[in-house]
Amino acid sequence: FATAKQRHARLFRSIASRMVPMVHVANCQEMANTAWAFGTADFHDDQLFTELAEKALLRLDEFKPQELSNMLWGFATNSFFHEAFYASASVMAQHMDLQAQHLANILWAFARVRSKHPVTRATALALLPHCTRQLETFKPQEVSSTALAVAKCFGHDTDHMEQRIPKASMHVPVCPPTVPPPVRAFFDAATPWALARLKEFSAQSLANTVSAYSMTQVSGVNTLFA
């Protein structure tokens, strides 16, 4: 049903109520698939998600990269944040052999639920060097997603910034954010990579990339979008 995009609220409520008492016997793949399915269907059930997170906490060392990525993505799509789970998942992810899709999805998930949280920032700083080293294996959408996730962690939130600054003061320059070295290294590597592949970017990916460079104000933005 999730894959077919069928959002039947009554059905998912029934599934959730039946699954809650069964989570303790679910394996890692089943827990991850459940979170992914509910995320894809955009159906939130706090009781089920809490049960999944707490049971997964006890077995995180058994999760495969795809399973951890799917579970985080499913939770984040529904804006579900379980601090202990995310903190432990961050530590586990740092010791996994993550591929481009895993890295992009995990960083997106953390930034989606708590972009400025210390755990999110620590996760980004730990995983970004892997992204930079594996950049040639990324797709444009994955680079765009990663860049925007990192920008939300360490850059200016332009919408909120405009709300805070009075219109009469909008001409006053805003100090650029302090960008940690791993963030700067990723954007420095992403600039020539993206320049060679601009035609492969979708409109949305390109817009997200523009936003990411604007929020972080790193060098290369003028070259990339001249």
Coordinates of C-alpha atoms in Angstrom, one line a residue:
F1 CA 0.0 0.0 0.0
A2 CA 2.8 2.4 0.8
T3 CA 4.6 1.8 -2.4
A4 CA 1.4 2.4 -4.3
K5 CA 1.0 5.7 -2.4
Q6 CA -2.4 4.6 -1.1
R7 CA -3.0 6.7 2.0
H8 CA -5.9 4.8 3.7
A9 CA -5.9 6.3 7.2
R10 CA -8.3 3.7 8.6
L11 CA -6.2 0.9 7.3
F12 CA -2.9 2.3 8.7
R13 CA -4.5 2.9 12.1
S14 CA -5.6 -0.7 12.2
I15 CA -2.2 -1.9 11.1
A16 CA -0.5 0.2 13.8
S17 CA -2.8 -1.0 16.6
R18 CA -2.1 -4.6 15.7
M19 CA 1.7 -4.1 15.3
V20 CA 2.4 -2.3 18.6
P21 CA 2.1 -5.5 20.7
M22 CA 4.1 -7.4 18.1
V23 CA 7.1 -5.2 17.8
H24 CA 9.1 -7.1 20.3
V25 CA 9.3 -10.1 18.0
A26 CA 10.1 -8.1 14.8
N27 CA 13.5 -8.4 13.3
C28 CA 15.6 -5.4 12.2
Q29 CA 14.4 -5.5 8.6
E30 CA 10.7 -5.7 9.7
M31 CA 11.1 -2.7 12.0
A32 CA 12.9 -0.7 9.3
N33 CA 10.3 -1.6 6.7
T34 CA 7.5 -0.6 9.0
A35 CA 9.0 2.8 9.7
W36 CA 9.7 3.2 5.9
A37 CA 6.1 2.2 5.0
F38 CA 4.5 4.6 7.4
G39 CA 6.8 7.3 6.3
T40 CA 6.1 6.7 2.6
A41 CA 2.3 6.7 3.4
D42 CA 2.7 9.9 5.4
F43 CA 0.8 8.3 8.3
H44 CA 2.0 9.1 11.8
D45 CA 1.4 6.9 14.8
D46 CA 3.3 8.0 17.8
Q47 CA 2.7 4.9 19.9
L48 CA 4.0 2.6 17.1
F49 CA 7.0 4.8 16.4
T50 CA 8.0 5.0 20.0
E51 CA 7.7 1.2 20.4
L52 CA 9.8 0.7 17.3
A53 CA 12.5 3.2 18.4
E54 CA 12.7 1.7 21.9
K55 CA 12.9 -1.9 20.6
A56 CA 15.4 -0.9 17.9
L57 CA 17.6 0.7 20.5
L58 CA 18.3 -2.7 22.0
R59 CA 19.4 -4.2 18.6
L60 CA 21.1 -1.4 16.7
D61 CA 24.3 -3.4 16.4
E62 CA 22.3 -5.9 14.3
F63 CA 21.0 -3.3 11.8
K64 CA 22.4 -3.2 8.3
P65 CA 23.1 0.2 6.7
Q66 CA 20.0 0.1 4.5
E67 CA 17.8 -0.9 7.4
L68 CA 19.1 2.0 9.6
S69 CA 18.8 4.4 6.8
N70 CA 15.2 3.3 6.0
M71 CA 14.2 3.5 9.7
L72 CA 15.6 7.0 10.2
W73 CA 14.1 8.2 6.9
G74 CA 10.7 6.8 7.9
F75 CA 10.8 8.5 11.3
A76 CA 12.0 11.8 9.9
T77 CA 9.4 11.9 7.1
N78 CA 6.8 11.8 9.9
S79 CA 8.7 14.3 12.0
F80 CA 9.2 11.8 14.7
F81 CA 12.1 12.4 17.1
H82 CA 13.2 10.0 19.8
E83 CA 16.4 11.5 21.2
A84 CA 17.9 8.3 22.6
F85 CA 17.3 6.4 19.3
Y86 CA 18.8 9.2 17.2
A87 CA 21.8 9.5 19.4
S88 CA 22.5 5.8 19.4
A89 CA 21.8 5.6 15.6
S90 CA 24.3 8.3 15.1
V91 CA 27.1 6.4 16.9
M92 CA 26.2 3.2 15.0
A93 CA 26.2 4.9 11.6
Q94 CA 29.7 6.2 12.2
H95 CA 30.9 2.6 12.4
M96 CA 29.1 1.4 9.3
D97 CA 30.2 1.0 5.7
L98 CA 27.8 3.6 4.3
Q99 CA 27.2 4.2 0.6
A100 CA 26.1 7.4 -1.0
Q101 CA 22.4 6.8 -0.6
H102 CA 22.7 5.8 3.0
L103 CA 24.8 8.9 3.8
A104 CA 22.4 11.3 2.1
N105 CA 19.3 9.8 3.6
I106 CA 20.7 9.7 7.2
L107 CA 21.9 13.3 7.0
W108 CA 18.6 14.4 5.6
A109 CA 16.7 12.5 8.3
F110 CA 18.7 14.2 11.2
A111 CA 18.4 17.6 9.7
R112 CA 14.7 17.1 9.0
V113 CA 13.7 16.5 12.6
R114 CA 16.3 18.6 14.6
S115 CA 18.6 20.6 12.4
K116 CA 20.4 22.5 15.2
H117 CA 20.5 19.7 17.7
P118 CA 24.0 18.8 19.0
V119 CA 23.5 15.2 17.9
T120 CA 22.6 16.3 14.4
R121 CA 25.6 18.6 14.1
A122 CA 27.9 15.9 15.5
T123 CA 26.5 13.4 13.1
A124 CA 27.0 15.7 10.1
L125 CA 30.6 16.5 11.1
A126 CA 31.3 12.8 11.5
L127 CA 29.8 11.6 8.2
L128 CA 30.7 14.5 5.9
P129 CA 34.3 13.4 5.4
H130 CA 32.9 10.1 4.1
C131 CA 30.6 12.1 1.7
T132 CA 33.5 14.1 0.4
R133 CA 35.6 11.0 -0.2
Q134 CA 32.8 9.2 -1.9
L135 CA 31.5 12.2 -3.9
E136 CA 32.1 10.6 -7.3
T137 CA 29.6 7.9 -6.4
F138 CA 26.8 10.4 -5.5
K139 CA 23.9 11.3 -7.7
P140 CA 23.0 14.9 -8.1
Q141 CA 19.9 14.5 -5.9
E142 CA 22.0 13.0 -3.2
V143 CA 24.6 15.8 -3.3
S144 CA 21.7 18.3 -3.2
S145 CA 20.1 16.6 -0.3
T146 CA 23.3 16.4 1.6
A147 CA 24.3 20.0 1.0
L148 CA 20.9 21.3 2.1
A149 CA 20.9 19.1 5.2
V150 CA 24.3 20.4 6.2
A151 CA 23.3 24.0 5.5
K152 CA 20.3 23.6 7.8
C153 CA 22.7 22.5 10.5
F154 CA 25.4 25.1 10.2
G155 CA 24.1 27.9 7.9
H156 CA 21.7 30.7 8.3
D157 CA 18.0 30.0 8.1
T158 CA 17.2 32.6 5.6
D159 CA 13.4 32.6 6.2
H160 CA 13.7 33.0 9.9
M161 CA 16.5 35.6 9.5
E162 CA 14.2 37.7 7.3
Q163 CA 11.5 37.5 9.9
R164 CA 13.8 38.7 12.7
I165 CA 15.3 41.6 10.8
P166 CA 13.1 44.7 10.4
K167 CA 12.5 45.7 6.8
A168 CA 14.3 49.0 7.4
S169 CA 17.4 47.1 8.4
M170 CA 17.4 44.5 5.6
H171 CA 20.2 46.3 3.8
V172 CA 22.5 45.7 6.7
P173 CA 25.0 42.9 5.9
V174 CA 24.6 39.7 7.9
C175 CA 27.7 38.1 9.2
P176 CA 28.4 34.8 7.4
P177 CA 28.0 31.7 9.6
T178 CA 31.0 30.0 11.0
V179 CA 31.4 26.9 8.9
P180 CA 33.4 24.0 10.3
P181 CA 36.3 22.6 8.2
P182 CA 34.5 19.4 7.2
V183 CA 31.5 21.4 5.9
R184 CA 33.8 23.8 3.9
A185 CA 35.7 20.8 2.5
F186 CA 32.5 19.2 1.3
F187 CA 31.3 22.3 -0.5
D188 CA 34.7 22.9 -1.9
A189 CA 34.7 19.5 -3.5
A190 CA 31.0 19.7 -4.5
T191 CA 31.5 22.9 -6.5
P192 CA 33.6 21.4 -9.4
W193 CA 31.6 18.2 -9.2
A194 CA 28.3 20.0 -9.6
L195 CA 29.7 22.3 -12.4
A196 CA 30.4 19.3 -14.5
R197 CA 26.9 17.8 -14.0
L198 CA 24.6 20.8 -13.9
K199 CA 22.5 19.4 -16.7
E200 CA 21.8 16.3 -14.6
F201 CA 20.2 18.2 -11.8
S202 CA 16.5 18.4 -11.5
A203 CA 14.9 21.8 -10.9
Q204 CA 14.2 20.9 -7.3
S205 CA 17.8 19.6 -6.7
L206 CA 19.2 22.7 -8.3
A207 CA 17.0 24.9 -6.1
N208 CA 18.1 23.0 -3.0
T209 CA 21.7 23.3 -3.9
V210 CA 21.4 27.1 -4.5
S211 CA 19.7 27.4 -1.1
A212 CA 22.5 25.4 0.6
Y213 CA 25.2 27.6 -0.8
S214 CA 23.3 30.7 0.1
M215 CA 22.7 29.6 3.7
T216 CA 26.3 28.6 4.3
Q217 CA 27.8 31.5 2.2
V218 CA 30.8 29.3 1.4
S219 CA 33.2 30.2 -1.5
G220 CA 32.3 28.8 -4.8
V221 CA 28.7 29.9 -5.0
N222 CA 29.5 32.6 -7.5
T223 CA 31.5 30.2 -9.7
L224 CA 28.7 27.6 -9.6
F225 CA 25.8 29.8 -10.4
A226 CA 27.5 32.5 -12.5

